[in-house]
Amino acid sequence: MSDQRIPWNQYFMAQAVLLSLRSTCTRLEVGATLVKDRRIIAGGYNGAVSGDNHCIDQGCYVVDGHCIRTIHAEMNALLQCAKLGISTDGAEIYVTHFPCLHCTKAILQAGIKKIYYLHDYHNDSYAIELIQKLGVAIQQVQLDQKYFEKLTSITQNKE
Ligand SMILES: [Zn+2]
Ligand SMILES: [Zn+2]
C-alpha cells in the first residue's frame, strides 16, 4: 500500500491549500507553508495586519487595482519566523499561487532554496529572472486527487 502514502510535496502543498482557506481577503485566497528538513516551520495566508480590520468584514482597501490591506501569505510565513526567531535559511516554501515580485524578493533574501507552487498567477518575468539568477529551484506541483479521497471520509463524523 506504499503508493497510497502521500508524497511529501503533496502533503506540504495540501497544507498550503488548507491555510489559504483562512485568508481574510476575498480577492485571492493564498496559503504558504515553510518547510525545513521535512518539517513545517511556519505557515501563512493572505490577511490584514493583526489587529486591523479584515477585508471580509470591511471590504478590500483597493488602491491602483490592488488590495493594500493584506500581507501576502508568503510574507506572513516569513514574518512568523522573524517574530518567533526561526531561521529560514535553506528552507523550502510551498505556495498555492506563483509568488508576486515583492514576495519573491523576500523569499530569496530569506535564504529559501526551493519554491513549490500550485497555480500559475501573473508569473512575473523579473521574479523568474531573479530566481534563476540566484540558482533557487522552482517547481510546479499538481495535486493528485487519489491522495485526498480519504479526506472526505475522514472529515465526516460517523456514529
Ligand atoms: Zn482585500
Ligand atoms: Zn506576494
mmCIF file of C-alpha atoms and ligand atoms in Angstrom:
data_model
loop_
_atom_site.group_PDB
_atom_site.id
_atom_site.type_symbol
_atom_site.label_atom_id
_atom_site.label_comp_id
_atom_site.label_asym_id
_atom_site.label_seq_id
_atom_site.Cartn_x
_atom_site.Cartn_y
_atom_site.Cartn_z
ATOM 1 C CA MET A 1 0.000 0.000 0.000
ATOM 2 C CA SER A 2 3.069 2.238 -0.247
ATOM 3 C CA ASP A 3 1.607 4.031 -3.280
ATOM 4 C CA GLN A 4 -1.276 5.082 -1.002
ATOM 5 C CA ARG A 5 1.080 7.036 1.215
ATOM 6 C CA ILE A 6 1.014 10.719 0.397
ATOM 7 C CA PRO A 7 4.316 12.043 -1.048
ATOM 8 C CA TRP A 8 5.970 14.970 0.742
ATOM 9 C CA ASN A 9 5.272 17.559 -1.960
ATOM 10 C CA GLN A 10 1.560 16.623 -1.975
ATOM 11 C CA TYR A 11 1.455 16.702 1.816
ATOM 12 C CA PHE A 12 3.073 20.140 2.155
ATOM 13 C CA MET A 13 1.129 21.652 -0.739
ATOM 14 C CA ALA A 14 -2.097 20.414 0.833
ATOM 15 C CA GLN A 15 -1.096 22.306 3.997
ATOM 16 C CA ALA A 16 -0.709 25.471 1.927
ATOM 17 C CA VAL A 17 -4.157 24.891 0.414
ATOM 18 C CA LEU A 18 -5.643 24.399 3.888
ATOM 19 C CA LEU A 19 -4.017 27.642 5.068
ATOM 20 C CA SER A 20 -5.471 29.503 2.073
ATOM 21 C CA LEU A 21 -8.941 28.741 3.461
ATOM 22 C CA ARG A 22 -8.115 31.127 6.346
ATOM 23 C CA SER A 23 -7.492 34.092 4.011
ATOM 24 C CA THR A 24 -9.392 37.209 5.001
ATOM 25 C CA CYS A 25 -9.028 38.924 1.609
ATOM 26 C CA THR A 26 -11.658 37.762 -0.839
ATOM 27 C CA ARG A 27 -9.721 38.925 -3.910
ATOM 28 C CA LEU A 28 -7.366 35.953 -3.773
ATOM 29 C CA GLU A 29 -7.082 33.155 -1.239
ATOM 30 C CA VAL A 30 -3.420 32.223 -0.909
ATOM 31 C CA GLY A 31 -1.636 29.932 1.504
ATOM 32 C CA ALA A 32 2.082 29.359 2.126
ATOM 33 C CA THR A 33 3.921 26.695 4.092
ATOM 34 C CA LEU A 34 7.595 26.930 5.050
ATOM 35 C CA VAL A 35 9.373 23.615 5.352
ATOM 36 C CA LYS A 36 12.831 22.751 6.621
ATOM 37 C CA ASP A 37 14.204 19.223 6.821
ATOM 38 C CA ARG A 38 10.721 17.871 6.033
ATOM 39 C CA ARG A 39 9.192 19.735 8.947
ATOM 40 C CA ILE A 40 6.750 22.610 8.758
ATOM 41 C CA ILE A 41 8.351 25.617 10.445
ATOM 42 C CA ALA A 42 5.681 28.234 9.645
ATOM 43 C CA GLY A 43 2.555 28.930 7.648
ATOM 44 C CA GLY A 44 0.753 31.988 6.382
ATOM 45 C CA TYR A 45 -2.257 33.200 4.455
ATOM 46 C CA ASN A 46 -3.405 36.463 2.889
ATOM 47 C CA GLY A 47 -4.639 38.696 5.640
ATOM 48 C CA ALA A 48 -4.610 42.092 7.313
ATOM 49 C CA VAL A 49 -2.071 43.124 9.938
ATOM 50 C CA SER A 50 -3.100 41.512 13.232
ATOM 51 C CA GLY A 51 -5.398 43.972 14.993
ATOM 52 C CA ASP A 52 -6.544 45.726 11.800
ATOM 53 C CA ASN A 53 -9.944 45.220 10.182
ATOM 54 C CA HIS A 54 -10.360 42.312 7.801
ATOM 55 C CA CYS A 55 -11.323 42.657 4.130
ATOM 56 C CA ILE A 56 -14.090 40.085 4.655
ATOM 57 C CA ASP A 57 -15.681 42.438 7.243
ATOM 58 C CA GLN A 58 -14.815 45.896 5.877
ATOM 59 C CA GLY A 59 -14.273 45.264 2.180
ATOM 60 C CA CYS A 60 -10.925 45.445 0.455
ATOM 61 C CA TYR A 61 -8.816 48.598 0.652
ATOM 62 C CA VAL A 62 -8.105 48.990 -3.042
ATOM 63 C CA VAL A 63 -5.505 51.410 -4.406
ATOM 64 C CA ASP A 64 -4.423 51.268 -8.064
ATOM 65 C CA GLY A 65 -6.253 47.974 -8.517
ATOM 66 C CA HIS A 66 -4.559 46.206 -5.610
ATOM 67 C CA CYS A 67 -5.807 45.496 -2.105
ATOM 68 C CA ILE A 68 -3.214 47.247 0.075
ATOM 69 C CA ARG A 69 -4.631 45.980 3.368
ATOM 70 C CA THR A 70 -3.278 42.484 3.182
ATOM 71 C CA ILE A 71 0.087 40.976 3.934
ATOM 72 C CA HIS A 72 0.684 38.193 1.426
ATOM 73 C CA ALA A 73 0.746 34.585 2.596
ATOM 74 C CA GLU A 74 4.458 34.161 1.844
ATOM 75 C CA MET A 75 5.337 37.305 3.818
ATOM 76 C CA ASN A 76 3.175 36.186 6.749
ATOM 77 C CA ALA A 77 5.003 32.852 6.847
ATOM 78 C CA LEU A 78 8.421 34.558 6.731
ATOM 79 C CA LEU A 79 7.384 37.141 9.327
ATOM 80 C CA GLN A 80 6.162 34.413 11.654
ATOM 81 C CA CYS A 81 9.730 33.092 11.596
ATOM 82 C CA ALA A 82 11.112 36.583 12.220
ATOM 83 C CA LYS A 83 8.733 37.057 15.146
ATOM 84 C CA LEU A 84 9.490 33.686 16.710
ATOM 85 C CA GLY A 85 13.207 33.584 15.906
ATOM 86 C CA ILE A 86 13.222 30.657 13.478
ATOM 87 C CA SER A 87 15.885 30.501 10.754
ATOM 88 C CA THR A 88 14.537 30.335 7.212
ATOM 89 C CA ASP A 89 17.981 29.783 5.677
ATOM 90 C CA GLY A 90 17.910 26.720 3.446
ATOM 91 C CA ALA A 91 14.157 26.185 3.870
ATOM 92 C CA GLU A 92 11.617 25.451 1.125
ATOM 93 C CA ILE A 93 8.312 27.219 0.536
ATOM 94 C CA TYR A 94 5.041 25.784 -0.763
ATOM 95 C CA VAL A 95 2.630 28.388 -2.138
ATOM 96 C CA THR A 96 -0.799 27.992 -3.697
ATOM 97 C CA HIS A 97 -0.048 30.705 -6.300
ATOM 98 C CA PHE A 98 3.102 31.784 -8.100
ATOM 99 C CA PRO A 99 4.575 34.457 -5.792
ATOM 100 C CA CYS A 100 4.432 38.141 -6.748
ATOM 101 C CA LEU A 101 7.680 40.060 -7.302
ATOM 102 C CA HIS A 102 7.758 41.537 -3.762
ATOM 103 C CA CYS A 103 7.273 38.147 -2.138
ATOM 104 C CA THR A 104 9.791 36.538 -4.495
ATOM 105 C CA LYS A 105 12.432 39.071 -3.448
ATOM 106 C CA ALA A 106 11.672 38.421 0.230
ATOM 107 C CA ILE A 107 11.721 34.639 -0.299
ATOM 108 C CA LEU A 108 15.135 34.836 -1.977
ATOM 109 C CA GLN A 109 16.545 37.228 0.616
ATOM 110 C CA ALA A 110 15.342 34.931 3.423
ATOM 111 C CA GLY A 111 17.527 32.129 2.047
ATOM 112 C CA ILE A 112 14.781 29.849 0.721
ATOM 113 C CA LYS A 113 16.319 27.260 -1.585
ATOM 114 C CA LYS A 114 13.254 25.882 -3.361
ATOM 115 C CA ILE A 115 9.838 27.255 -4.299
ATOM 116 C CA TYR A 116 6.925 24.898 -4.982
ATOM 117 C CA TYR A 117 3.760 26.446 -6.380
ATOM 118 C CA LEU A 118 0.354 25.085 -7.325
ATOM 119 C CA HIS A 119 -1.223 27.652 -9.678
ATOM 120 C CA ASP A 120 0.356 29.969 -12.196
ATOM 121 C CA TYR A 121 -0.615 33.539 -11.295
ATOM 122 C CA HIS A 122 0.649 36.528 -13.323
ATOM 123 C CA ASN A 123 4.093 34.878 -13.231
ATOM 124 C CA ASP A 124 6.364 37.908 -13.057
ATOM 125 C CA SER A 125 9.232 37.850 -15.564
ATOM 126 C CA TYR A 126 11.651 39.703 -13.270
ATOM 127 C CA ALA A 127 10.768 37.339 -10.418
ATOM 128 C CA ILE A 128 11.590 34.375 -12.685
ATOM 129 C CA GLU A 129 14.828 36.070 -13.769
ATOM 130 C CA LEU A 130 15.871 36.613 -10.114
ATOM 131 C CA ILE A 131 15.020 33.036 -9.130
ATOM 132 C CA GLN A 132 17.163 31.702 -11.978
ATOM 133 C CA LYS A 133 19.989 34.167 -11.335
ATOM 134 C CA LEU A 134 20.247 33.078 -7.701
ATOM 135 C CA GLY A 135 20.030 29.398 -8.582
ATOM 136 C CA VAL A 136 16.916 28.802 -6.496
ATOM 137 C CA ALA A 137 14.840 25.840 -7.645
ATOM 138 C CA ILE A 138 11.205 26.305 -8.629
ATOM 139 C CA GLN A 139 8.698 23.585 -9.352
ATOM 140 C CA GLN A 140 5.000 23.456 -10.090
ATOM 141 C CA VAL A 141 3.133 20.795 -8.121
ATOM 142 C CA GLN A 142 -0.021 19.079 -9.359
ATOM 143 C CA LEU A 143 -2.180 17.740 -6.546
ATOM 144 C CA ASP A 144 -3.216 14.165 -7.249
ATOM 145 C CA GLN A 145 -6.798 13.522 -6.139
ATOM 146 C CA LYS A 146 -6.061 9.918 -5.254
ATOM 147 C CA TYR A 147 -4.255 11.068 -2.122
ATOM 148 C CA PHE A 148 -7.175 13.194 -0.978
ATOM 149 C CA GLU A 149 -10.108 10.861 -1.452
ATOM 150 C CA LYS A 150 -9.615 9.600 2.093
ATOM 151 C CA LEU A 151 -10.114 13.129 3.436
ATOM 152 C CA THR A 152 -13.800 13.089 2.575
ATOM 153 C CA SER A 153 -14.456 10.052 4.712
ATOM 154 C CA ILE A 154 -12.069 11.117 7.493
ATOM 155 C CA THR A 155 -13.706 14.543 7.844
ATOM 156 C CA GLN A 156 -17.212 13.142 8.115
ATOM 157 C CA ASN A 157 -18.416 12.358 11.619
ATOM 158 C CA LYS A 158 -19.589 8.807 11.752
ATOM 159 C CA GLU A 159 -21.531 7.191 14.532
HETATM 160 ZN ZN ZN B 1 -8.528 42.647 0.468
HETATM 161 ZN ZN ZN B 2 3.122 38.468 -2.769
#
